[in-house]
Amino acid sequence: MTTTPEIFWLTLTALMTGLVFVPYTTNRILTFGFTEVARSRDGWQHADPPWAARLVKAHKNAVENLVVFAPLALAVAVTGAGSAATALACYTYFWARVVHAVGYAAGFTPVRGLSFVVGVVCQVTLALRLLGLV
């Protein structure tokens, strides 16, 4: 089996997106106890520290953007439209999302905003390649 760069970076992006919950969930378990955290979210009355609340938002944003990135990266791989530009776009997208999550959690608004825009440019690059425009 040969994995394209687009599939490789998509897989890492999906894995990272799926694991972003670990720091804020671990904090909740250490602060409130496993039993309290494991209860239904409907009655959650506890406030997370600011970094954790921001990381929850970063996680939601990562999931929302994965919905756009994943089909584009998959389509590039399936259609054989991969190129140096699409490989670089997927590589850059992964690292932009890492920087976005860290910047969001740390409260570095300019870093968060810039890394988000970089990610969108990567998505557009993949779409333009699929449309035969680059």
PDB file of C-alpha atoms in Angstrom:
ATOM      1  CA  MET A   1       0.000   0.000   0.000  1.00  0.00           C
ATOM      2  CA  THR A   2       1.305   3.394  -0.968  1.00  0.00           C
ATOM      3  CA  THR A   3       0.124   6.388   1.001  1.00  0.00           C
ATOM      4  CA  THR A   4       0.075   9.732  -0.747  1.00  0.00           C
ATOM      5  CA  PRO A   5       1.373  12.789   1.107  1.00  0.00           C
ATOM      6  CA  GLU A   6      -2.189  14.121   1.156  1.00  0.00           C
ATOM      7  CA  ILE A   7      -3.497  10.986   2.898  1.00  0.00           C
ATOM      8  CA  PHE A   8      -0.540  10.949   5.302  1.00  0.00           C
ATOM      9  CA  TRP A   9      -1.137  14.547   6.424  1.00  0.00           C
ATOM     10  CA  LEU A  10      -4.915  14.070   6.459  1.00  0.00           C
ATOM     11  CA  THR A  11      -4.465  11.083   8.773  1.00  0.00           C
ATOM     12  CA  LEU A  12      -2.252  13.078  11.142  1.00  0.00           C
ATOM     13  CA  THR A  13      -4.708  15.980  11.030  1.00  0.00           C
ATOM     14  CA  ALA A  14      -7.644  13.705  11.860  1.00  0.00           C
ATOM     15  CA  LEU A  15      -5.668  12.092  14.696  1.00  0.00           C
ATOM     16  CA  MET A  16      -4.641  15.454  16.122  1.00  0.00           C
ATOM     17  CA  THR A  17      -8.220  16.733  15.850  1.00  0.00           C
ATOM     18  CA  GLY A  18      -9.462  13.632  17.622  1.00  0.00           C
ATOM     19  CA  LEU A  19      -6.982  14.054  20.478  1.00  0.00           C
ATOM     20  CA  VAL A  20      -7.321  17.784  21.190  1.00  0.00           C
ATOM     21  CA  PHE A  21      -9.826  16.934  23.938  1.00  0.00           C
ATOM     22  CA  VAL A  22      -7.169  15.155  26.047  1.00  0.00           C
ATOM     23  CA  PRO A  23      -5.641  18.218  27.807  1.00  0.00           C
ATOM     24  CA  TYR A  24      -8.935  19.842  28.793  1.00  0.00           C
ATOM     25  CA  THR A  25     -10.551  16.544  29.758  1.00  0.00           C
ATOM     26  CA  THR A  26      -7.518  15.577  31.833  1.00  0.00           C
ATOM     27  CA  ASN A  27      -7.735  18.961  33.568  1.00  0.00           C
ATOM     28  CA  ARG A  28     -11.414  18.359  34.330  1.00  0.00           C
ATOM     29  CA  ILE A  29     -10.692  14.896  35.746  1.00  0.00           C
ATOM     30  CA  LEU A  30      -7.862  16.209  37.926  1.00  0.00           C
ATOM     31  CA  THR A  31      -9.963  19.164  39.105  1.00  0.00           C
ATOM     32  CA  PHE A  32     -13.429  17.651  39.523  1.00  0.00           C
ATOM     33  CA  GLY A  33     -12.813  13.897  39.592  1.00  0.00           C
ATOM     34  CA  PHE A  34     -13.583  11.200  37.041  1.00  0.00           C
ATOM     35  CA  THR A  35     -17.109  10.524  38.308  1.00  0.00           C
ATOM     36  CA  GLU A  36     -18.136  14.161  37.973  1.00  0.00           C
ATOM     37  CA  VAL A  37     -16.633  14.413  34.489  1.00  0.00           C
ATOM     38  CA  ALA A  38     -18.249  11.154  33.357  1.00  0.00           C
ATOM     39  CA  ARG A  39     -21.763  12.362  34.228  1.00  0.00           C
ATOM     40  CA  SER A  40     -24.169  13.750  31.682  1.00  0.00           C
ATOM     41  CA  ARG A  41     -23.079  17.066  30.188  1.00  0.00           C
ATOM     42  CA  ASP A  42     -26.630  18.400  30.612  1.00  0.00           C
ATOM     43  CA  GLY A  43     -26.003  19.305  34.230  1.00  0.00           C
ATOM     44  CA  TRP A  44     -22.387  20.491  33.957  1.00  0.00           C
ATOM     45  CA  GLN A  45     -22.057  23.421  36.342  1.00  0.00           C
ATOM     46  CA  HIS A  46     -18.283  23.810  36.521  1.00  0.00           C
ATOM     47  CA  ALA A  47     -16.225  26.504  34.857  1.00  0.00           C
ATOM     48  CA  ASP A  48     -13.077  25.466  33.045  1.00  0.00           C
ATOM     49  CA  PRO A  49      -9.960  27.604  33.429  1.00  0.00           C
ATOM     50  CA  PRO A  50      -9.650  30.093  30.560  1.00  0.00           C
ATOM     51  CA  TRP A  51      -7.049  28.055  28.628  1.00  0.00           C
ATOM     52  CA  ALA A  52      -9.259  24.949  28.759  1.00  0.00           C
ATOM     53  CA  ALA A  53     -12.385  26.859  27.709  1.00  0.00           C
ATOM     54  CA  ARG A  54     -10.447  28.247  24.754  1.00  0.00           C
ATOM     55  CA  LEU A  55      -9.130  24.774  23.860  1.00  0.00           C
ATOM     56  CA  VAL A  56     -12.706  23.459  23.798  1.00  0.00           C
ATOM     57  CA  LYS A  57     -13.476  26.170  21.222  1.00  0.00           C
ATOM     58  CA  ALA A  58     -10.311  25.336  19.277  1.00  0.00           C
ATOM     59  CA  HIS A  59     -11.381  21.687  19.217  1.00  0.00           C
ATOM     60  CA  LYS A  60     -14.799  22.600  17.814  1.00  0.00           C
ATOM     61  CA  ASN A  61     -13.147  24.803  15.201  1.00  0.00           C
ATOM     62  CA  ALA A  62     -10.751  21.999  14.237  1.00  0.00           C
ATOM     63  CA  VAL A  63     -13.668  19.611  13.712  1.00  0.00           C
ATOM     64  CA  GLU A  64     -15.545  22.200  11.635  1.00  0.00           C
ATOM     65  CA  ASN A  65     -12.510  22.740   9.415  1.00  0.00           C
ATOM     66  CA  LEU A  66     -11.740  19.034   9.099  1.00  0.00           C
ATOM     67  CA  VAL A  67     -15.134  18.694   7.405  1.00  0.00           C
ATOM     68  CA  VAL A  68     -13.821  20.938   4.607  1.00  0.00           C
ATOM     69  CA  PHE A  69     -10.216  19.711   4.499  1.00  0.00           C
ATOM     70  CA  ALA A  70     -10.827  15.953   4.584  1.00  0.00           C
ATOM     71  CA  PRO A  71     -12.953  15.616   1.435  1.00  0.00           C
ATOM     72  CA  LEU A  72     -10.610  17.897  -0.484  1.00  0.00           C
ATOM     73  CA  ALA A  73      -7.519  15.906   0.533  1.00  0.00           C
ATOM     74  CA  LEU A  74      -9.306  12.620  -0.173  1.00  0.00           C
ATOM     75  CA  ALA A  75     -10.461  13.839  -3.577  1.00  0.00           C
ATOM     76  CA  VAL A  76      -6.931  14.900  -4.492  1.00  0.00           C
ATOM     77  CA  ALA A  77      -5.620  11.459  -3.535  1.00  0.00           C
ATOM     78  CA  VAL A  78      -8.408   9.476  -5.218  1.00  0.00           C
ATOM     79  CA  THR A  79      -8.299  11.422  -8.475  1.00  0.00           C
ATOM     80  CA  GLY A  80      -4.523  11.358  -8.708  1.00  0.00           C
ATOM     81  CA  ALA A  81      -4.438  15.149  -8.730  1.00  0.00           C
ATOM     82  CA  GLY A  82      -1.654  15.232  -6.157  1.00  0.00           C
ATOM     83  CA  SER A  83       1.284  17.517  -6.799  1.00  0.00           C
ATOM     84  CA  ALA A  84       4.074  19.174  -4.885  1.00  0.00           C
ATOM     85  CA  ALA A  85       1.656  22.038  -4.200  1.00  0.00           C
ATOM     86  CA  THR A  86      -1.060  19.777  -2.765  1.00  0.00           C
ATOM     87  CA  ALA A  87       1.455  17.865  -0.648  1.00  0.00           C
ATOM     88  CA  LEU A  88       2.786  21.162   0.701  1.00  0.00           C
ATOM     89  CA  ALA A  89      -0.757  22.418   1.297  1.00  0.00           C
ATOM     90  CA  CYS A  90      -1.625  19.334   3.371  1.00  0.00           C
ATOM     91  CA  TYR A  91       1.645  19.515   5.321  1.00  0.00           C
ATOM     92  CA  THR A  92       1.107  23.214   5.978  1.00  0.00           C
ATOM     93  CA  TYR A  93      -2.542  22.665   6.916  1.00  0.00           C
ATOM     94  CA  PHE A  94      -1.567  20.151   9.616  1.00  0.00           C
ATOM     95  CA  TRP A  95       0.970  22.499  11.198  1.00  0.00           C
ATOM     96  CA  ALA A  96      -1.373  25.493  10.870  1.00  0.00           C
ATOM     97  CA  ARG A  97      -4.005  23.563  12.831  1.00  0.00           C
ATOM     98  CA  VAL A  98      -1.465  22.642  15.529  1.00  0.00           C
ATOM     99  CA  VAL A  99      -0.432  26.294  15.827  1.00  0.00           C
ATOM    100  CA  HIS A 100      -4.106  27.337  15.821  1.00  0.00           C
ATOM    101  CA  ALA A 101      -4.982  25.018  18.724  1.00  0.00           C
ATOM    102  CA  VAL A 102      -1.960  26.067  20.784  1.00  0.00           C
ATOM    103  CA  GLY A 103      -2.456  29.750  19.971  1.00  0.00           C
ATOM    104  CA  TYR A 104      -6.162  29.553  20.784  1.00  0.00           C
ATOM    105  CA  ALA A 105      -5.556  27.814  24.122  1.00  0.00           C
ATOM    106  CA  ALA A 106      -2.810  30.280  25.024  1.00  0.00           C
ATOM    107  CA  GLY A 107      -4.964  33.265  24.101  1.00  0.00           C
ATOM    108  CA  PHE A 108      -2.605  34.515  21.366  1.00  0.00           C
ATOM    109  CA  THR A 109      -5.271  36.010  19.123  1.00  0.00           C
ATOM    110  CA  PRO A 110      -2.958  37.132  16.264  1.00  0.00           C
ATOM    111  CA  VAL A 111      -1.372  33.666  16.043  1.00  0.00           C
ATOM    112  CA  ARG A 112      -4.779  32.042  16.127  1.00  0.00           C
ATOM    113  CA  GLY A 113      -6.118  34.272  13.372  1.00  0.00           C
ATOM    114  CA  LEU A 114      -3.077  33.953  11.131  1.00  0.00           C
ATOM    115  CA  SER A 115      -2.923  30.173  11.460  1.00  0.00           C
ATOM    116  CA  PHE A 116      -6.633  29.949  10.636  1.00  0.00           C
ATOM    117  CA  VAL A 117      -6.115  31.972   7.447  1.00  0.00           C
ATOM    118  CA  VAL A 118      -3.138  29.792   6.477  1.00  0.00           C
ATOM    119  CA  GLY A 119      -5.367  26.733   6.867  1.00  0.00           C
ATOM    120  CA  VAL A 120      -8.055  28.261   4.653  1.00  0.00           C
ATOM    121  CA  VAL A 121      -5.444  29.065   1.982  1.00  0.00           C
ATOM    122  CA  CYS A 122      -4.389  25.406   2.089  1.00  0.00           C
ATOM    123  CA  GLN A 123      -7.999  24.298   1.604  1.00  0.00           C
ATOM    124  CA  VAL A 124      -8.412  26.681  -1.328  1.00  0.00           C
ATOM    125  CA  THR A 125      -5.175  25.366  -2.861  1.00  0.00           C
ATOM    126  CA  LEU A 126      -6.573  21.825  -2.834  1.00  0.00           C
ATOM    127  CA  ALA A 127      -9.886  22.983  -4.304  1.00  0.00           C
ATOM    128  CA  LEU A 128      -8.172  24.944  -7.066  1.00  0.00           C
ATOM    129  CA  ARG A 129      -6.077  21.906  -7.962  1.00  0.00           C
ATOM    130  CA  LEU A 130      -9.186  19.735  -8.164  1.00  0.00           C
ATOM    131  CA  LEU A 131     -10.806  22.330 -10.411  1.00  0.00           C
ATOM    132  CA  GLY A 132      -7.729  22.295 -12.645  1.00  0.00           C
ATOM    133  CA  LEU A 133      -6.929  25.931 -11.937  1.00  0.00           C
ATOM    134  CA  VAL A 134      -3.445  25.353 -10.471  1.00  0.00           C
TER     135      VAL A 134
END
